[in-house]
mmCIF file of C-alpha atoms in Angstrom:
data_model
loop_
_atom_site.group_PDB
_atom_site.id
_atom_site.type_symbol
_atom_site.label_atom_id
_atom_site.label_comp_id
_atom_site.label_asym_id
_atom_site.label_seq_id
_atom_site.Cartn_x
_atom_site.Cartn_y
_atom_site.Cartn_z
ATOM 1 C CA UNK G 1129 -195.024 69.874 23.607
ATOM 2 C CA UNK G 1130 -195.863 66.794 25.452
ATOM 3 C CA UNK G 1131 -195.529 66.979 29.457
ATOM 4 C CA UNK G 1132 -195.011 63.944 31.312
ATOM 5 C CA UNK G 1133 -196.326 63.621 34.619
ATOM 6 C CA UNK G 1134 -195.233 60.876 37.278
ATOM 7 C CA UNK G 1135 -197.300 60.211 40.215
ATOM 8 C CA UNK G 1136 -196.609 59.799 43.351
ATOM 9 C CA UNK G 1137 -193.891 62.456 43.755
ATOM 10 C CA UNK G 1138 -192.535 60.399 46.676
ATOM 11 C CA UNK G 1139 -193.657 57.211 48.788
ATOM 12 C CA UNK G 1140 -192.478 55.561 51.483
ATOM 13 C CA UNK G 1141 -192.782 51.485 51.533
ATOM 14 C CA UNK G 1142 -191.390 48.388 53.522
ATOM 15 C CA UNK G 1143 -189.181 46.009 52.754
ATOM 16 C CA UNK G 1144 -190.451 43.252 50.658
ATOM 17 C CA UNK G 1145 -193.594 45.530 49.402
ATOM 18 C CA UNK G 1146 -194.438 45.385 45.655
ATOM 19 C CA UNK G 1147 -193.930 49.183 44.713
ATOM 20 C CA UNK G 1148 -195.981 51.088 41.598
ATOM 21 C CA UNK G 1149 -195.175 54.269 40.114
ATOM 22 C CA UNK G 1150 -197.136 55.318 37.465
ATOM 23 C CA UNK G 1151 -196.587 57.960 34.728
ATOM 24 C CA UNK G 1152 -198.885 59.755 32.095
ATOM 25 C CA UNK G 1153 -197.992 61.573 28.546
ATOM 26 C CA UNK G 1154 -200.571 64.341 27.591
ATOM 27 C CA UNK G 1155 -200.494 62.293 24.119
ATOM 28 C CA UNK G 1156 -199.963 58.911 22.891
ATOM 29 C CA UNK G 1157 -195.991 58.525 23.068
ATOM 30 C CA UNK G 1158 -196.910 54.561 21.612
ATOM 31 C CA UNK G 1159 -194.624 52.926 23.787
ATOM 32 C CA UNK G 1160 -191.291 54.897 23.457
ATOM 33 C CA UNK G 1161 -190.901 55.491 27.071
ATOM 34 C CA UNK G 1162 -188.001 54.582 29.192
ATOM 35 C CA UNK G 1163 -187.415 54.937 33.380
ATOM 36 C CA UNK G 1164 -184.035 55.800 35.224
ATOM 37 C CA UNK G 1165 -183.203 55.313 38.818
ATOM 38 C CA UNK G 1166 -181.012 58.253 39.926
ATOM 39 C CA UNK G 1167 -179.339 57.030 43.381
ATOM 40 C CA UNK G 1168 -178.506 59.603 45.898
ATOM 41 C CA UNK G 1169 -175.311 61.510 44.588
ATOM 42 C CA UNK G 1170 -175.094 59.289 41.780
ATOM 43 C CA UNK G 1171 -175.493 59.264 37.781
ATOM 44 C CA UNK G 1172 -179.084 58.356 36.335
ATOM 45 C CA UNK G 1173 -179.069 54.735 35.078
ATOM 46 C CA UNK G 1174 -181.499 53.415 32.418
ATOM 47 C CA UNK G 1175 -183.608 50.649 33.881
ATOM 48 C CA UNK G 1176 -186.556 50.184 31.045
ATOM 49 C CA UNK G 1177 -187.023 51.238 27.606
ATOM 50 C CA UNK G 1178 -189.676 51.030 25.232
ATOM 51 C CA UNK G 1179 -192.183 50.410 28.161
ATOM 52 C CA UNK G 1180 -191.345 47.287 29.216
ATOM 53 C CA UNK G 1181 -187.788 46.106 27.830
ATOM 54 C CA UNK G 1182 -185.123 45.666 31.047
ATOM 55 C CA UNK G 1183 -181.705 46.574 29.969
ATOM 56 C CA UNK G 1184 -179.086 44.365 30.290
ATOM 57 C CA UNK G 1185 -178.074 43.647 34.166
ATOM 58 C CA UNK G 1186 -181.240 45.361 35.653
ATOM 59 C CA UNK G 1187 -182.682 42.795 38.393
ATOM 60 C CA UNK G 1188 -186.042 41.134 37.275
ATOM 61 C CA UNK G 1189 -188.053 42.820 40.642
ATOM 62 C CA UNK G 1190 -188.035 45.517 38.094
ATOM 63 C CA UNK G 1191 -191.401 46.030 35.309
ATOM 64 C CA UNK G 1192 -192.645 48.151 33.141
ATOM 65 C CA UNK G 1193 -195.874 48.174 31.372
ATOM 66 C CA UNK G 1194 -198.245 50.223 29.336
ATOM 67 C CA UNK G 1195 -198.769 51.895 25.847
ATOM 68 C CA UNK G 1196 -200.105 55.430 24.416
ATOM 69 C CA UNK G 1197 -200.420 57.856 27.646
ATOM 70 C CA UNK G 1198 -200.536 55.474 30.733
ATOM 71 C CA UNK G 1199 -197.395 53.629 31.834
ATOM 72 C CA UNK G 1200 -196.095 52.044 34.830
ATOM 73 C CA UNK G 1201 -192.821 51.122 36.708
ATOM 74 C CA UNK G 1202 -193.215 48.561 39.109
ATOM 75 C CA UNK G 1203 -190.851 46.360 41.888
ATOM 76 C CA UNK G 1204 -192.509 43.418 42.976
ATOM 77 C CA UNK G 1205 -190.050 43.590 46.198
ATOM 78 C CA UNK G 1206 -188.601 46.666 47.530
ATOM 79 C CA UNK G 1207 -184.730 46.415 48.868
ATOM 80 C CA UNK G 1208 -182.793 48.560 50.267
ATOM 81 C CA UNK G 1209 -180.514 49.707 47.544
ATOM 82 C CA UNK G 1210 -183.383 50.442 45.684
ATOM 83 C CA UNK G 1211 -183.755 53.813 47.209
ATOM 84 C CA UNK G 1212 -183.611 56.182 44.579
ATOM 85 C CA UNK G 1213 -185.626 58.874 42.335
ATOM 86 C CA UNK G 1214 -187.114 57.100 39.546
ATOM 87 C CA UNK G 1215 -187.739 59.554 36.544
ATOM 88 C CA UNK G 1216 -189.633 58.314 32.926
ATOM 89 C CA UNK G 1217 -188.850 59.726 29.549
ATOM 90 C CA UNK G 1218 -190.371 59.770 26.514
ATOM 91 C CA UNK G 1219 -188.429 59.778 23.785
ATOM 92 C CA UNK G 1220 -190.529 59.360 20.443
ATOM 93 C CA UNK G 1221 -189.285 62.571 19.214
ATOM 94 C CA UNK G 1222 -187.887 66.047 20.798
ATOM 95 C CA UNK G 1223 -188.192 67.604 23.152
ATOM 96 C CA UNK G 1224 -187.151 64.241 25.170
ATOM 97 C CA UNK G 1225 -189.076 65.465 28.190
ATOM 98 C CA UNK G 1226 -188.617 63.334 31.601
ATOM 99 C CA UNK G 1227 -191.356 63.510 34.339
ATOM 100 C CA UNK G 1228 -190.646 65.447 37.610
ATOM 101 C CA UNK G 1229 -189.103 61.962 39.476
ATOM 102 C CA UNK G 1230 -190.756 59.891 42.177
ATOM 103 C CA UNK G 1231 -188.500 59.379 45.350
ATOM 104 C CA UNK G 1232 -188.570 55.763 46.833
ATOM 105 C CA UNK G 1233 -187.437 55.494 50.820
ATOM 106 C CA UNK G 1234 -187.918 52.772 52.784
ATOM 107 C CA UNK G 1235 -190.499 53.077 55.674
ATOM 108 C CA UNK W 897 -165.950 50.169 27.499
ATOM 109 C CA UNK W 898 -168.040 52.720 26.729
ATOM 110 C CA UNK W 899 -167.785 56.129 28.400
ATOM 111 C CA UNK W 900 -168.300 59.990 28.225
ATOM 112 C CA UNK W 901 -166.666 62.505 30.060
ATOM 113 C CA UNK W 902 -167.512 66.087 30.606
ATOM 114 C CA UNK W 903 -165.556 69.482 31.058
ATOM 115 C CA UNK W 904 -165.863 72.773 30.967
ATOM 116 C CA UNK W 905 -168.120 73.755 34.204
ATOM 117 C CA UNK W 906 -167.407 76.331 36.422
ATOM 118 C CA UNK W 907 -168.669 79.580 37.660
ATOM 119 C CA UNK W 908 -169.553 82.217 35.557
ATOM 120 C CA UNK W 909 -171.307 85.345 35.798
ATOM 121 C CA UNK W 910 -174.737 86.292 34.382
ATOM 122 C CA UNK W 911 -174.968 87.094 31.112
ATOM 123 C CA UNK W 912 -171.640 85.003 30.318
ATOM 124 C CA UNK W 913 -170.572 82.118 28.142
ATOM 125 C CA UNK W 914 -169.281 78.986 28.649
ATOM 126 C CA UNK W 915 -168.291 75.930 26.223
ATOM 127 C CA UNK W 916 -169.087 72.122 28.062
ATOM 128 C CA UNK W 917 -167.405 69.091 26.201
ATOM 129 C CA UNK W 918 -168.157 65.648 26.648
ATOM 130 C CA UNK W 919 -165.297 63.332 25.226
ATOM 131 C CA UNK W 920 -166.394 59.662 24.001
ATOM 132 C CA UNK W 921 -164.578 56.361 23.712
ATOM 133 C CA UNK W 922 -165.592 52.709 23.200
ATOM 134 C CA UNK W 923 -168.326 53.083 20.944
ATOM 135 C CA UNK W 924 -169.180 53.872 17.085
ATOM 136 C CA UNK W 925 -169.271 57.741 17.658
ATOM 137 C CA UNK W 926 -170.667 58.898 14.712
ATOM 138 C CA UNK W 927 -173.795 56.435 14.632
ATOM 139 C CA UNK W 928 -175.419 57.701 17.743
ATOM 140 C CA UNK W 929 -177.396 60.659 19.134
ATOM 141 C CA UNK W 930 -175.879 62.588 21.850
ATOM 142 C CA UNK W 931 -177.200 64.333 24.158
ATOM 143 C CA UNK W 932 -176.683 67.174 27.221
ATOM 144 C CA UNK W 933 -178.891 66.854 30.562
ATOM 145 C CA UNK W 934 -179.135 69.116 33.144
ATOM 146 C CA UNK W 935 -180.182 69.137 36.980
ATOM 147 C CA UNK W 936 -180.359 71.853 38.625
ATOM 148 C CA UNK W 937 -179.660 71.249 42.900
ATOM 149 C CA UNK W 938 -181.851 69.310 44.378
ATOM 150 C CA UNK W 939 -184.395 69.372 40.978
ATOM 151 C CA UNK W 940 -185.002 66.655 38.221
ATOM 152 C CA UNK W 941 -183.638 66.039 35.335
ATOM 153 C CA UNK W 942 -184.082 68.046 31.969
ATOM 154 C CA UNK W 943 -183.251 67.084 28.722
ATOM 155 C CA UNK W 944 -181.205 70.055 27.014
ATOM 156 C CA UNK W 945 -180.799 69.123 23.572
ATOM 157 C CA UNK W 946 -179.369 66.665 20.951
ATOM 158 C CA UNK W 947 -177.559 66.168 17.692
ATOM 159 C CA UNK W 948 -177.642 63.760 15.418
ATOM 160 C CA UNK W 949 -174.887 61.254 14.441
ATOM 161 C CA UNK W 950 -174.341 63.224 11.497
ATOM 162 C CA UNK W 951 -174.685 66.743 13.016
ATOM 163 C CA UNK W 952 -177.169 67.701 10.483
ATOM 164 C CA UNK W 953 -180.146 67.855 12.545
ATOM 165 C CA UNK W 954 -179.897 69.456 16.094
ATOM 166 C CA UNK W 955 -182.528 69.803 18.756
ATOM 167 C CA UNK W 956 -183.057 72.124 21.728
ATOM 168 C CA UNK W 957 -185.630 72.524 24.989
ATOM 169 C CA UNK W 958 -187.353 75.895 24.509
ATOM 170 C CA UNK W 959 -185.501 76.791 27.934
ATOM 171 C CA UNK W 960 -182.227 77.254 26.113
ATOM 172 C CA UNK W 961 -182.954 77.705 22.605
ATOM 173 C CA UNK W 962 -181.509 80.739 21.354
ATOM 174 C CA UNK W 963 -178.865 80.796 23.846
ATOM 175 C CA UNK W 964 -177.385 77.447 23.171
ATOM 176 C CA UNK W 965 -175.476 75.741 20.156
ATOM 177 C CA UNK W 966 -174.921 72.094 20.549
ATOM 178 C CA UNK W 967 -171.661 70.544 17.981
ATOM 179 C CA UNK W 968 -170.207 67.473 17.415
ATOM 180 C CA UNK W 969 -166.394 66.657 15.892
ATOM 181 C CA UNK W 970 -166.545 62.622 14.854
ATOM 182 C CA UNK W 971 -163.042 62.940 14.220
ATOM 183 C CA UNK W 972 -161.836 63.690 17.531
ATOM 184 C CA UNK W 973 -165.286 62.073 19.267
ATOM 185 C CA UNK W 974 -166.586 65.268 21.197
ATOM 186 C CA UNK W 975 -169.549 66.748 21.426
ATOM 187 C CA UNK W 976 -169.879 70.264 23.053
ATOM 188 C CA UNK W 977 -172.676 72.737 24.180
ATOM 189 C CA UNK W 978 -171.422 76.501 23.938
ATOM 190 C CA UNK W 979 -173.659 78.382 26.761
ATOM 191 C CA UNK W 980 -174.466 82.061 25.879
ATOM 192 C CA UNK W 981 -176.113 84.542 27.632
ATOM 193 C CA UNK W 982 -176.187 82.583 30.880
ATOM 194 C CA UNK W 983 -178.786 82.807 33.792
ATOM 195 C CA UNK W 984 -179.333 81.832 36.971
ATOM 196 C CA UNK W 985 -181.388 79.125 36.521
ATOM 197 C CA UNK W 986 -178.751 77.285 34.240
ATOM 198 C CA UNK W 987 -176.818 76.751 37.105
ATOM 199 C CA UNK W 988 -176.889 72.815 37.260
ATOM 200 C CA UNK W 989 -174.749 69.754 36.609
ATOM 201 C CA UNK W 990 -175.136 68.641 33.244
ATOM 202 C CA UNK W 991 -174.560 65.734 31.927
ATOM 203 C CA UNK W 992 -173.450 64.163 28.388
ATOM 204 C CA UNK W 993 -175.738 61.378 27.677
ATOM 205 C CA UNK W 994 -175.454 58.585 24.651
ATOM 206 C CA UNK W 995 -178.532 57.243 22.897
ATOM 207 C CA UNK W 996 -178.716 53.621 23.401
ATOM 208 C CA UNK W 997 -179.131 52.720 19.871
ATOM 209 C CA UNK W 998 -179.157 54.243 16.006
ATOM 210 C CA UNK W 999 -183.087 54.597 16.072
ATOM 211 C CA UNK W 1000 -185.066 56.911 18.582
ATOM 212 C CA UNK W 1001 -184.098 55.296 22.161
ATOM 213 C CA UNK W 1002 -183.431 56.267 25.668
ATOM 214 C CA UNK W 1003 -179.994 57.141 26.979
ATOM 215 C CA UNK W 1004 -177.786 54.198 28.529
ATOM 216 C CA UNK W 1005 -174.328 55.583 29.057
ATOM 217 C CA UNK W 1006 -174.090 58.836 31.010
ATOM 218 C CA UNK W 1007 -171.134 60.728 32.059
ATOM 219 C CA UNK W 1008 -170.496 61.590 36.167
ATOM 220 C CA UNK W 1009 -171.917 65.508 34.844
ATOM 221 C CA UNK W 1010 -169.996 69.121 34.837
ATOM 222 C CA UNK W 1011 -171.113 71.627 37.529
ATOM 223 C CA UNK W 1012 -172.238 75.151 35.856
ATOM 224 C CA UNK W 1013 -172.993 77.787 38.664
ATOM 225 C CA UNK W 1014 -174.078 81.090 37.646
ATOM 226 C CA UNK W 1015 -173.642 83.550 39.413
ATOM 227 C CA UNK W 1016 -172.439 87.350 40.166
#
């Protein structure tokens, strides 16, 4: 199966700082790859899909680029309600594995 | 509006059974993939498994394979995840999640999740 690994687990950054998480499939996934934010106590919400499509009503700080094995999740400004765990997913075919999350605090 | 809704958590004991259902409304049921989540407390999320619109193809994580049967009724627009042979480590709150569209694609509505604890 294809593992999905997200790096940095955590990482603290200011207000205003452009933010990159980066994620890595141990094979070429193409670009069927999504991202969540999970919120503290709250329901994971899609953010990205197929790399770098925003769904509807995401704000535009949010990015996503790559293709294959390498991908990225960026915010060009961090706020404060973006405090979260940010997972990725691929989801070219099962198992629809997600990474192990990166939490985002504000420093 | 579309939505999902989970029952069916609670606390069980190891080695026991439970059945999870996740009720739909506001969408075309039967066109879409659905799909059960878990997170265990305090962990990340893993994808449990996933049937087809049609319920002919069904798909599992290797964690629960053998143990667990996913179903779906598009009459009554459920889908439900009978839980044999329960361990510890299936304790979690999982979560009924919708594919975003017919194709393969990510999963854009989620339900608020149904605790499992198991436990003696």
């Amino acid at each position: 199966d294809i593992q999905m690994t997200q790096s940095p687990s955590s990482l603290s950054a200011s207000v205003g700082d452009r933010v990159t998480i980066t994620c890595r499939a141990s094979q070429g996934i193409s670009n069927y790859l999504a991202w969540y934010q999970q919120k503290p106590g709250k329901v994971p919400k899609l953010l990205i899909y197929a790399a770098s499509t925003l769904q509807s009503g995401v704000p535009s700080r949010f990015s996503g680029s790559g293709s294959g094995t390498d991908f990225t999740l960026t915010i060009s400004s961090l706020q404060p309600e973006d405090v979260a765990t940010y997972y990725c997913q691929k989801y070219d075919s099962a198992p629809r594995t997600f990474g192990q999350g990166t939490k985002v605090e504000i420093k | 509006e579309e939505q999902v809704v989970e029952s069916g958590g609670g606390l069980v004991q190891p080695g026991g059974s439970l059945r999870l259902s996740c009720a739909a409304s506001g969408f075309t049921f039967s066109s879409y993939i659905m799909n059960w989540v878990r997170q265990a407390p305090g962990k990340g999320l893993e994808w449990v498994s996933a049937i087809s619109g049609s319920a002919k193809s069904t798909y599992y994580a290797d964690s629960v394979k053998g143990r667990f049967t996913i179903s779906r009724d598009n009459s009554k627009t459920t889908v439900s995840l009978q839980m044999n042979n329960l361990r510890a480590e299936d304790t979690a709150i999982y979560y009924c999640a919708k594919d975003r569209a017919v194709t393969r694609s990510p999963f854009d509505i989620w339900g608020q999740g149904t605790l499992v604890t198991v436990s003696s």
